[in-house]
Amino acid sequence: MKVITYSVVIILLLNLKISAQQPAKYYTSVDFSKVVVTDNFWKPKIDMVATKSLEACIYQTEVATPRIQNFINAAKHSGKFVGIYYDDSDVYKALEAMAYSLKNHPDTAVENTAERWIGYIAAAQMPDGYLDTYFELGDISKRWTEISYHEDYNAGHLMEAAVAYYDATGKRKLLDVAIKLANHIDTTMRINNRQWFSGHEEIEIGLMKLYHVTGNENYEKLANWYINQRGKHVHEYQKGEWFTPEYWQDELPVKDQTQITGHAVRAMYLYSGTADVAAATNNKDYMNAMKKVWEDVVYRNMYLTGGIGSSGDNEGFTKDYDLPNKEAYCETCASVGMVLWNERMNELTGDAKYIDVLERSLYNGALDGLSLSGDRFFYGNPLASNGDDERSAWFGTACCPANISRLVAGIGNYIYGTNDKSLWVNLFIGSNASLKINNTNVDVNMQTNYPWDGKVALNISPSTPANFDVYIRIPGWTQNDIVDGNLYFVNNEVQKQTPQFLVNGKQADFKQQNGYAVISNKWKKGDVITFEYAMPVMKISSKKDVLYNDDRLAFQRGPIVYCFEGADNNNEAWNFTLNLTSDIQTINYKILNEPVVAIQTTANVIQPSLNGSTLQTTEKIITAIPYYTWCNRGKNQMQVWLPTKMKEIKVNY
Ligand code: FUB
Ligand code: ZN
């Protein structure tokens, strides 16, 4: 009797343990190698990146600067390093962009360049696996002695490039280089009492990718080791040292962090890597910490464009609600980082609010970093300009161009997800995907004209009829939730939408869960789900705490944030106040060759009178264009947040 009772208790406990054990991920994103993007909006951008942006990256990396030459010299043990110690990473990021690009835009010339570069990189690797041209061509005895020198940052980008290139082409030469380097770092770092942490996070992401492709648990352990080194203050801070613990997220152990601090790109890469480790190890402490940090970012420290890091001084965060528009730093890489982190948070929670933020950063803060011609870039992405800003062909510190290129070329990574009983549709991007759900092959085809209209047709064709759930994201903006936490909110009469879904033309039953519509069905070849999200123009206000936006409004339609640029408004964007009672129209418009939906309304344009002694106000039609398209027609004034009143300030001089 006792034996039976004990066994029942043990079985019950085991069951309890099993049922308490949530899967770490709700689903896994489908990677770019299984998705062909056919979209009206994104495909031209992918093609442009494949040609113009990659051409710029290749030219700047190999011809105009000695980034590639550094590898050639390192292989020959001759010559001096020229450049900055993180320049190797630009080569790796460009290679990663090439890898994604080859999927949607096969190009023998690009593949040949990639192969040639991989040859140089492999030749530059030291016999013990070390690879960093700055130290190889400099003082090798100093390697791994100074945390701010980006050795592990460079290594992380190499690992990401290697996995992407392997996924895209099946070729493993670069992967083997990355493995050898990861093994070297593992034996160098994961030893007793090692006083090290990474001065610029990134390696955590790379190691986790390497772990997933090789199955070698050492890489997951090493990634976790790097995360755990933070908050131990293994770096001895000197009095007056410019680097502070907050700057590189070293104030507290990651599991205890609640606030976003310091350098924005570093923070985004840290939390992306931490999310990867949390997913692999089901680490609840990391998850809880990241949820709090995420709220600190989104509730108090994010721009309407999804850009982050308001200050150029530390390329990062300052104090809550400190979100100036003209001085906004908003590095392109930081918005790319928001995409990386939010995608992972969504996988881990199944909550669409993370994709809402991802979409905001993607279509606005990040995309603004790339010109419509593909060969000019923004490093910072301000929300107002007095006409001094200009896009550049390249930068001394050139992290942004290849970063935005890899994001656009790899957009296929962010559209779909699967687990063994469901398909997840996160972004609305025309595409064909070949997926597997519970051992059934499923072809998915999406057609849409998003982000200009919200109609979507989703064709789902399993190889044999199969039961599974389809999760379709209901964007927050359809529910008038501009952003979780209401830092920004809708200010005009816009109806909350009641989403409806048709399966093969008939109204479908669905349940709503964490921002998704979940449609359960036995799907068969050729089934089609159709739906439409209306895209009214929303006038947006910010919380009063954002002093810079006091009495100002911005415009958003669908996921797109708008701005007023001089090029569409008689070369001025700073001399008008919005007419609040005026109608708002949308028109089909073009910025160079980019077809967009523009917004028109009226404003009170203020001008000095001819004798210069009075002000004159005239009502004029003003045009707002998608923020990501500004500054493609020369230097120009621009504002995202328009004043609704002019305030008189008397200046004595
Ligand atoms: O340090 C490498 C990169 O350079 C950072 O991610 C950017 O913010 C820029 O500082
Ligand atoms: Zn950057």
XYZ file of C-alpha atoms and ligand atoms in Angstrom:
664
model
C 0.000 0.000 0.000
C 2.805 2.339 1.015
C 4.720 1.539 -2.186
C 1.635 2.348 -4.259
C 1.062 5.612 -2.389
C 4.705 6.631 -2.844
C 4.646 5.800 -6.545
C 1.446 7.833 -6.985
C 3.102 10.782 -5.226
C 6.239 10.464 -7.358
C 4.194 10.223 -10.562
C 2.149 13.248 -9.474
C 5.305 15.218 -8.686
C 6.863 14.257 -12.012
C 3.708 15.336 -13.798
C 3.663 18.555 -11.873
C 7.240 19.199 -12.858
C 6.459 18.480 -16.479
C 3.356 20.671 -16.558
C 5.100 23.487 -14.672
C 7.895 23.384 -17.239
C 6.733 25.855 -19.902
C 8.564 25.557 -23.190
C 11.144 28.345 -23.251
C 9.987 29.474 -26.666
C 6.431 29.686 -27.897
C 7.637 29.175 -31.423
C 10.810 29.477 -33.463
C 11.209 32.051 -36.191
C 11.502 30.642 -39.672
C 14.875 31.662 -41.013
C 15.551 33.534 -44.245
C 16.776 30.438 -46.079
C 13.200 29.090 -46.180
C 11.525 32.328 -47.239
C 11.462 33.972 -50.661
C 10.383 37.591 -50.407
C 8.186 38.773 -53.286
C 6.810 41.894 -51.603
C 6.036 45.183 -53.414
C 7.647 47.182 -50.624
C 10.551 44.991 -49.514
C 11.638 43.196 -52.697
C 12.805 46.409 -54.416
C 14.701 47.263 -51.241
C 16.273 43.808 -51.125
C 17.336 44.227 -54.759
C 18.683 47.683 -54.027
C 20.700 46.389 -51.067
C 21.965 43.495 -53.216
C 23.265 45.936 -55.762
C 23.800 49.458 -54.434
C 24.311 48.956 -50.695
C 26.516 45.892 -51.011
C 28.439 47.597 -53.773
C 29.032 50.511 -51.375
C 30.033 48.181 -48.536
C 32.367 46.192 -50.788
C 33.948 49.299 -52.290
C 34.417 50.996 -48.932
C 35.697 47.850 -47.249
C 38.068 46.664 -49.911
C 38.997 49.613 -52.117
C 38.512 52.900 -50.273
C 39.706 51.622 -46.883
C 42.201 48.871 -45.977
C 39.785 46.694 -44.008
C 40.365 43.732 -46.324
C 44.023 44.594 -46.722
C 44.394 44.195 -42.953
C 43.391 40.531 -43.322
C 45.755 40.028 -46.280
C 48.589 41.580 -44.278
C 47.779 39.571 -41.168
C 48.010 36.357 -43.211
C 51.444 37.426 -44.469
C 52.535 38.730 -41.056
C 53.569 41.952 -42.722
C 52.516 45.571 -42.622
C 50.748 47.621 -40.009
C 47.119 47.640 -39.012
C 45.350 50.638 -40.521
C 42.004 51.784 -39.182
C 40.142 51.320 -35.907
C 40.235 48.156 -33.807
C 36.621 47.252 -34.611
C 37.019 47.496 -38.397
C 37.143 43.705 -38.862
C 33.506 43.641 -37.810
C 32.473 45.688 -40.861
C 33.891 42.983 -43.110
C 31.933 40.312 -41.237
C 28.683 42.269 -41.225
C 29.001 42.912 -44.951
C 29.554 39.170 -45.443
C 26.446 38.416 -43.415
C 24.463 40.839 -45.589
C 25.862 39.126 -48.700
C 24.774 35.741 -47.351
C 21.147 36.854 -46.835
C 21.186 38.660 -50.112
C 22.238 35.583 -52.086
C 18.951 33.937 -51.115
C 16.620 36.531 -52.624
C 18.998 37.959 -55.183
C 21.474 35.314 -56.387
C 24.546 37.036 -57.788
C 27.717 35.255 -58.852
C 29.855 38.374 -58.535
C 28.772 38.912 -54.939
C 29.303 35.241 -54.129
C 32.778 35.380 -55.678
C 33.646 38.426 -53.571
C 32.393 36.642 -50.487
C 34.485 33.579 -51.321
C 37.579 35.676 -51.874
C 37.104 37.505 -48.567
C 36.537 34.229 -46.754
C 39.872 33.037 -48.170
C 41.640 36.102 -46.748
C 39.919 35.712 -43.383
C 40.783 32.028 -43.100
C 44.391 32.742 -44.034
C 44.611 35.444 -41.352
C 43.530 33.103 -38.563
C 46.325 32.163 -36.198
C 47.090 28.446 -35.640
C 45.523 28.611 -32.177
C 42.319 30.007 -33.619
C 42.808 33.658 -32.630
C 41.649 36.124 -35.243
C 41.727 39.887 -34.930
C 43.813 41.869 -37.360
C 44.325 44.782 -34.969
C 46.359 42.659 -32.561
C 47.833 40.344 -35.184
C 49.358 43.317 -36.976
C 50.070 45.129 -33.733
C 51.236 43.852 -30.392
C 49.977 40.288 -30.216
C 51.235 39.972 -26.645
C 48.482 42.418 -25.673
C 45.630 40.299 -27.001
C 42.827 39.707 -24.485
C 44.228 42.226 -22.048
C 41.972 45.236 -22.537
C 38.205 44.790 -22.609
C 37.386 47.862 -24.642
C 39.281 46.643 -27.705
C 36.330 44.769 -29.242
C 38.055 41.423 -29.803
C 34.958 39.518 -28.782
C 32.664 41.983 -30.580
C 34.545 41.283 -33.815
C 34.413 37.559 -33.100
C 30.645 37.652 -32.565
C 30.101 39.294 -35.933
C 32.324 36.684 -37.560
C 30.208 33.919 -36.016
C 26.975 35.514 -37.233
C 28.370 35.890 -40.748
C 29.657 32.323 -40.759
C 26.305 30.832 -39.774
C 24.426 32.996 -42.281
C 26.817 32.056 -45.087
C 26.565 28.392 -44.204
C 22.741 28.578 -44.139
C 22.647 30.421 -47.446
C 25.196 28.362 -49.381
C 25.906 25.167 -47.435
C 29.617 26.081 -47.592
C 31.448 25.710 -44.299
C 34.885 27.276 -44.699
C 33.909 30.406 -42.759
C 31.970 28.296 -40.286
C 35.113 26.308 -39.542
C 37.032 29.530 -38.961
C 34.315 30.676 -36.550
C 34.355 27.339 -34.726
C 38.126 27.426 -34.337
C 37.936 30.982 -32.988
C 35.079 30.114 -30.626
C 37.094 27.170 -29.285
C 40.081 29.433 -28.745
C 37.965 31.979 -26.874
C 36.317 29.252 -24.830
C 39.621 27.901 -23.606
C 40.941 31.406 -23.009
C 37.933 32.642 -21.070
C 36.112 29.871 -19.267
C 38.896 29.217 -16.809
C 38.984 29.790 -13.080
C 38.872 33.344 -11.935
C 39.173 34.848 -15.429
C 38.950 38.635 -15.018
C 37.219 39.588 -18.236
C 33.992 40.789 -19.658
C 33.175 42.051 -23.098
C 33.488 45.808 -23.596
C 30.987 45.614 -26.442
C 28.400 42.883 -26.363
C 27.744 40.888 -29.553
C 29.663 37.665 -29.028
C 26.726 36.270 -27.024
C 24.531 36.401 -30.155
C 27.215 34.890 -32.358
C 27.974 32.068 -29.938
C 24.310 31.130 -29.645
C 23.994 30.950 -33.416
C 27.089 28.761 -33.499
C 25.627 26.610 -30.753
C 22.409 26.050 -32.712
C 24.178 25.155 -35.922
C 26.824 22.869 -34.360
C 25.015 21.564 -31.272
C 28.210 22.168 -29.274
C 27.047 23.119 -25.782
C 30.334 24.828 -24.968
C 29.217 27.775 -27.058
C 25.990 28.138 -25.131
C 27.959 27.900 -21.881
C 30.437 30.490 -23.089
C 27.630 32.851 -24.116
C 26.136 32.451 -20.661
C 29.564 32.975 -19.106
C 29.881 36.300 -20.912
C 26.456 37.376 -19.662
C 27.292 36.334 -16.117
C 30.504 38.317 -16.079
C 28.489 41.560 -16.068
C 27.849 43.218 -12.754
C 30.924 41.638 -11.167
C 32.983 44.724 -11.933
C 35.899 42.633 -13.105
C 37.087 45.746 -14.901
C 38.835 48.016 -12.446
C 37.320 51.397 -13.039
C 39.923 54.138 -12.721
C 38.969 57.444 -11.185
C 37.717 59.753 -13.906
C 37.580 56.948 -16.475
C 35.206 57.766 -19.307
C 33.680 54.280 -19.314
C 31.241 53.790 -16.471
C 29.558 50.573 -15.337
C 26.235 51.917 -16.708
C 27.803 52.630 -20.093
C 28.319 48.958 -20.843
C 25.588 47.479 -18.653
C 28.011 46.377 -15.936
C 26.364 48.003 -12.944
C 24.392 44.929 -11.901
C 24.317 41.271 -12.875
C 22.037 40.926 -15.895
C 19.510 38.897 -13.920
C 19.074 41.839 -11.521
C 18.867 44.604 -14.080
C 15.653 46.602 -14.332
C 16.746 49.804 -16.064
C 18.109 50.480 -19.492
C 21.471 52.200 -19.247
C 24.373 53.389 -21.312
C 25.301 52.681 -24.880
C 22.221 51.720 -26.872
C 23.738 49.264 -29.359
C 25.657 47.482 -26.629
C 22.453 47.143 -24.621
C 20.437 45.782 -27.552
C 23.082 43.194 -28.385
C 23.381 42.179 -24.753
C 19.660 41.565 -24.344
C 19.397 39.812 -27.705
C 22.133 37.394 -26.651
C 20.581 37.036 -23.214
C 17.243 36.180 -24.800
C 18.980 33.499 -26.858
C 20.533 32.016 -23.740
C 17.240 32.285 -21.832
C 15.543 30.387 -24.651
C 18.121 27.611 -24.637
C 18.334 27.256 -20.865
C 14.821 28.328 -19.837
C 16.389 30.942 -17.578
C 13.498 32.694 -15.857
C 15.744 35.220 -14.069
C 17.003 36.545 -17.372
C 13.462 36.690 -18.697
C 12.136 38.602 -15.713
C 14.993 41.067 -15.852
C 14.575 41.623 -19.570
C 10.846 42.231 -19.265
C 11.528 45.017 -16.782
C 14.314 46.513 -18.860
C 12.083 46.345 -21.938
C 9.378 48.322 -20.143
C 11.968 50.892 -19.148
C 12.930 51.274 -22.799
C 9.447 51.333 -24.277
C 7.552 53.174 -21.544
C 10.046 55.970 -21.011
C 12.968 55.953 -23.407
C 11.866 55.230 -26.954
C 11.050 57.634 -29.762
C 7.861 57.349 -31.791
C 10.071 56.105 -34.624
C 11.228 53.168 -32.518
C 14.646 54.817 -32.341
C 16.520 54.666 -29.034
C 19.543 56.267 -27.447
C 18.841 59.991 -27.410
C 22.330 61.240 -26.660
C 25.367 61.399 -28.900
C 27.687 61.770 -25.890
C 27.371 58.157 -24.837
C 25.592 57.018 -28.024
C 22.878 55.960 -25.658
C 20.348 56.532 -22.943
C 20.204 59.445 -20.548
C 17.333 59.955 -18.142
C 13.714 58.925 -18.507
C 11.652 60.891 -21.029
C 14.704 62.782 -22.233
C 13.767 62.550 -25.890
C 14.829 65.677 -27.763
C 13.877 65.649 -31.436
C 16.520 67.664 -33.223
C 19.364 66.371 -31.070
C 18.066 62.789 -31.114
C 20.980 60.443 -31.755
C 18.994 57.283 -32.498
C 21.829 55.371 -34.128
C 20.727 53.163 -37.012
C 22.447 50.193 -35.347
C 20.376 50.748 -32.199
C 17.144 50.445 -34.182
C 18.514 47.317 -35.856
C 19.207 46.066 -32.328
C 15.599 46.769 -31.354
C 14.499 44.494 -34.181
C 16.871 41.745 -33.027
C 15.839 41.916 -29.367
C 12.100 42.280 -29.891
C 11.950 39.332 -32.249
C 13.524 37.165 -29.542
C 11.253 38.529 -26.794
C 8.276 37.651 -28.934
C 9.493 34.081 -29.465
C 9.922 33.756 -25.709
C 6.571 35.185 -24.669
C 4.252 34.721 -27.624
C 3.190 38.314 -27.021
C 2.589 40.463 -30.098
C 3.477 43.680 -28.279
C 7.112 42.901 -28.997
C 6.468 42.640 -32.723
C 4.576 45.933 -32.556
C 7.775 47.543 -31.314
C 9.893 45.576 -33.793
C 7.689 46.817 -36.637
C 7.905 50.419 -35.390
C 11.717 50.328 -35.254
C 11.975 48.483 -38.553
C 9.761 50.665 -40.781
C 10.872 53.927 -39.202
C 14.025 54.209 -37.076
C 16.011 51.517 -38.895
C 14.855 52.008 -42.477
C 15.593 55.720 -42.196
C 19.242 54.697 -41.977
C 19.256 53.693 -45.670
C 18.779 56.173 -48.511
C 16.262 55.472 -51.270
C 19.244 55.103 -53.601
C 20.754 52.430 -51.375
C 24.230 53.907 -51.311
C 23.961 56.640 -48.696
C 23.377 56.202 -45.001
C 22.353 57.908 -41.819
C 24.292 57.104 -38.659
C 21.966 59.110 -36.397
C 18.290 59.504 -37.154
C 16.948 62.729 -35.644
C 13.241 63.566 -35.568
C 13.752 67.177 -36.556
C 16.303 68.965 -38.677
C 16.968 72.589 -39.439
C 18.365 71.509 -42.782
C 21.929 70.706 -41.747
C 21.625 66.928 -41.872
C 22.808 64.941 -44.820
C 23.222 61.273 -45.658
C 26.794 60.026 -46.079
C 28.442 57.568 -48.414
C 30.362 56.070 -45.477
C 31.616 56.851 -41.972
C 34.915 56.594 -40.105
C 33.147 54.300 -37.683
C 31.140 52.384 -40.218
C 28.957 50.054 -38.178
C 25.626 51.294 -39.566
C 25.779 50.733 -43.358
C 26.387 46.994 -43.239
C 24.034 46.647 -40.285
C 21.042 48.128 -42.101
C 22.063 46.160 -45.210
C 22.048 42.858 -43.322
C 18.684 43.703 -41.783
C 16.994 44.474 -45.104
C 18.640 41.580 -46.953
C 17.589 39.248 -44.129
C 14.034 40.546 -43.715
C 12.825 36.996 -44.414
C 13.968 36.134 -40.870
C 11.153 38.118 -39.255
C 7.965 37.155 -41.086
C 6.934 33.677 -39.917
C 7.378 31.313 -37.006
C 6.390 27.726 -36.342
C 6.121 25.162 -33.609
C 4.752 21.633 -33.852
C 1.146 22.779 -33.752
C 1.067 26.282 -35.143
C 2.119 28.789 -37.750
C 2.794 32.376 -36.648
C 2.476 35.343 -38.980
C 4.217 38.364 -37.499
C 4.962 40.754 -40.328
C 2.848 41.317 -43.389
C 5.318 40.936 -46.213
C 4.575 39.288 -49.563
C 6.505 36.031 -49.585
C 6.614 32.296 -50.244
C 7.786 30.057 -47.458
C 8.359 26.309 -47.243
C 7.785 25.254 -43.669
C 7.316 22.172 -41.569
C 4.609 21.914 -38.930
C 4.522 18.655 -37.018
C 6.250 16.798 -39.845
C 3.876 18.096 -42.471
C 5.364 20.253 -45.213
C 3.404 23.449 -45.535
C 3.772 25.988 -48.327
C 2.716 29.469 -47.374
C 2.169 32.350 -49.741
C 1.372 35.857 -48.537
C 0.213 38.703 -50.737
C -0.263 42.244 -49.546
C 0.375 45.869 -50.314
C 1.399 46.586 -46.705
C 2.413 49.083 -45.330
C 0.307 51.216 -47.718
C -2.866 49.220 -47.196
C -3.804 46.529 -44.719
C -5.294 43.857 -47.013
C -3.617 40.497 -46.689
C -4.221 37.156 -48.445
C -2.511 34.162 -46.895
C -2.499 30.953 -48.862
C -1.796 27.864 -46.760
C -1.044 24.609 -48.519
C -0.026 21.594 -46.435
C 1.212 18.576 -48.399
C -1.598 16.568 -46.756
C -4.573 17.908 -44.761
C -3.345 18.831 -41.292
C -4.704 20.286 -38.065
C -2.822 23.292 -36.768
C -3.408 26.812 -35.481
C -2.571 29.920 -37.434
C -1.571 32.889 -35.267
C -2.036 36.172 -37.101
C -0.754 39.281 -35.420
C -3.316 41.997 -34.787
C -1.114 45.104 -34.764
C -1.499 47.250 -31.635
C -2.269 50.318 -33.770
C -5.505 48.655 -34.986
C -6.601 48.745 -31.343
C -5.421 52.346 -30.875
C -2.527 51.056 -28.780
C 0.289 52.983 -30.340
C 2.779 51.526 -27.957
C 2.569 49.383 -24.849
C 2.733 51.685 -21.816
C 1.103 54.608 -23.693
C 4.143 56.821 -23.988
C 2.448 57.765 -27.267
C -1.306 57.660 -27.806
C -3.958 58.416 -30.412
C -5.425 61.887 -30.160
C -8.131 61.901 -32.845
C -11.392 59.992 -33.290
C -10.186 56.697 -34.666
C -12.298 53.615 -34.111
C -10.752 50.543 -32.549
C -11.000 47.850 -35.170
C -12.829 44.570 -34.800
C -10.685 42.254 -36.847
C -12.394 39.724 -39.075
C -10.858 36.812 -40.890
C -12.263 34.860 -43.823
C -11.209 31.317 -44.616
C -11.946 30.540 -48.245
C -14.348 33.494 -48.264
C -16.287 32.462 -45.172
C -16.179 34.183 -41.806
C -13.782 32.225 -39.579
C -14.037 31.623 -35.857
C -10.960 32.703 -33.972
C -9.842 33.457 -30.480
C -7.682 36.383 -29.464
C -4.532 35.711 -27.497
C -1.706 38.107 -26.620
C -2.319 40.282 -29.645
C -2.867 37.431 -32.101
C -5.964 36.034 -33.798
C -5.714 32.265 -33.511
C -7.544 30.315 -36.212
C -7.741 26.552 -35.645
C -8.565 24.404 -38.622
C -7.812 21.274 -40.562
C -5.945 22.994 -43.344
C -5.766 21.592 -46.842
C -4.025 22.541 -50.082
C -5.099 25.933 -51.410
C -6.856 27.250 -48.293
C -6.815 31.027 -48.160
C -7.160 33.333 -45.168
C -8.033 36.928 -46.039
C -8.278 39.920 -43.761
C -7.908 43.665 -43.828
C -6.708 46.132 -41.224
C -7.985 49.634 -41.933
C -5.302 52.340 -41.987
C -6.814 55.629 -40.857
C -4.413 58.489 -40.218
C -3.765 58.725 -36.487
C -2.760 61.933 -34.786
C -0.372 61.056 -32.010
C 0.374 62.816 -28.729
C 3.019 61.960 -26.162
C 2.831 61.782 -22.427
C 3.348 65.189 -20.843
C 6.645 63.949 -19.416
C 8.203 64.277 -22.864
C 8.635 68.022 -22.636
C 9.972 68.290 -26.170
C 6.616 67.201 -27.578
C 4.538 69.547 -25.478
C 1.571 70.844 -27.544
C 2.808 68.919 -30.528
C 1.274 66.190 -32.656
C 2.735 63.601 -34.979
C 1.072 61.444 -37.624
C 1.064 57.700 -38.037
C -0.731 55.536 -40.582
C -0.444 51.783 -40.247
C 3.096 51.195 -38.974
C 4.473 54.262 -40.746
C 5.421 57.416 -38.855
C 5.285 60.617 -40.900
C 7.292 63.812 -41.029
C 7.022 67.178 -42.710
C 9.957 67.953 -44.940
C 10.813 71.222 -46.640
C 10.981 69.547 -50.061
C 7.205 69.113 -50.037
C 6.408 72.347 -48.200
C 8.079 75.302 -49.903
C 11.427 74.424 -48.377
C 10.202 75.006 -44.846
C 9.055 72.780 -42.045
C 9.556 74.950 -38.998
C 7.223 77.817 -39.621
C 3.794 76.283 -39.292
C 1.382 75.107 -36.642
C -1.143 72.403 -37.295
C -4.676 73.424 -37.943
C -6.452 71.046 -35.603
C -9.867 71.301 -37.217
C -8.669 70.643 -40.729
C -9.493 67.450 -42.654
C -6.744 64.945 -43.283
C -6.367 63.363 -46.723
C -4.107 60.623 -47.981
C -2.676 60.760 -51.481
C -0.537 58.458 -53.577
C 2.786 60.201 -53.839
C 6.352 59.596 -54.942
C 9.606 60.428 -53.240
C 12.053 60.023 -56.130
C 11.087 56.558 -57.399
C 9.561 55.375 -54.136
C 5.760 55.123 -54.316
C 4.335 56.069 -50.916
C 1.116 57.211 -49.312
C 1.491 60.834 -48.206
C -0.752 62.798 -45.879
C -2.132 66.259 -46.456
C -3.777 68.658 -44.053
C -3.700 72.373 -43.474
C -1.486 74.458 -41.261
C -1.164 78.051 -40.242
C 2.011 79.168 -41.910
C 3.695 81.996 -40.099
C 5.769 84.521 -41.934
C 7.062 88.012 -41.134
C 5.120 90.665 -43.024
C 6.843 92.601 -45.777
C 7.841 95.472 -43.518
C 9.209 92.944 -41.038
C 7.410 94.382 -38.052
C 4.456 92.016 -37.765
C 3.742 88.347 -38.212
C 1.347 87.167 -40.826
C -0.458 83.825 -40.719
C -1.774 82.150 -43.851
C -3.531 78.820 -44.087
C -1.806 76.419 -46.447
C -1.990 72.772 -47.386
C 0.976 70.882 -45.966
C 2.211 67.436 -46.954
C 3.679 64.795 -44.679
C 5.781 61.948 -46.032
C 6.914 58.667 -44.445
C 9.756 59.469 -42.053
C 12.027 56.843 -43.591
C 12.002 58.706 -46.926
C 13.206 62.100 -45.693
C 16.506 63.663 -46.716
C 16.636 61.968 -50.079
C 16.192 65.212 -51.974
C 19.038 67.226 -50.537
C 19.406 69.053 -47.256
C 16.061 70.056 -45.883
C 14.190 71.177 -42.838
C 12.155 68.412 -41.255
C 9.913 67.802 -38.258
C 8.034 64.724 -37.042
C 6.274 66.528 -34.173
C 4.448 69.624 -35.352
C 3.431 72.351 -32.927
C -0.244 72.999 -32.474
C 0.368 76.499 -31.158
C 3.115 79.027 -31.463
C 4.323 80.306 -28.164
C 5.816 83.728 -27.855
C 9.208 83.836 -26.224
C 10.833 87.229 -25.918
C 14.565 87.140 -26.374
C 16.733 90.002 -25.238
C 19.799 90.748 -27.238
O 31.879 50.222 -31.079
C 31.371 49.642 -32.262
C 30.247 50.478 -32.789
O 30.709 51.780 -33.095
C 29.103 50.715 -31.848
O 28.161 49.707 -31.805
C 28.542 51.962 -32.380
O 27.661 52.612 -31.511
C 29.773 52.769 -32.689
O 30.246 53.379 -31.535
Zn 26.040 51.952 -36.088
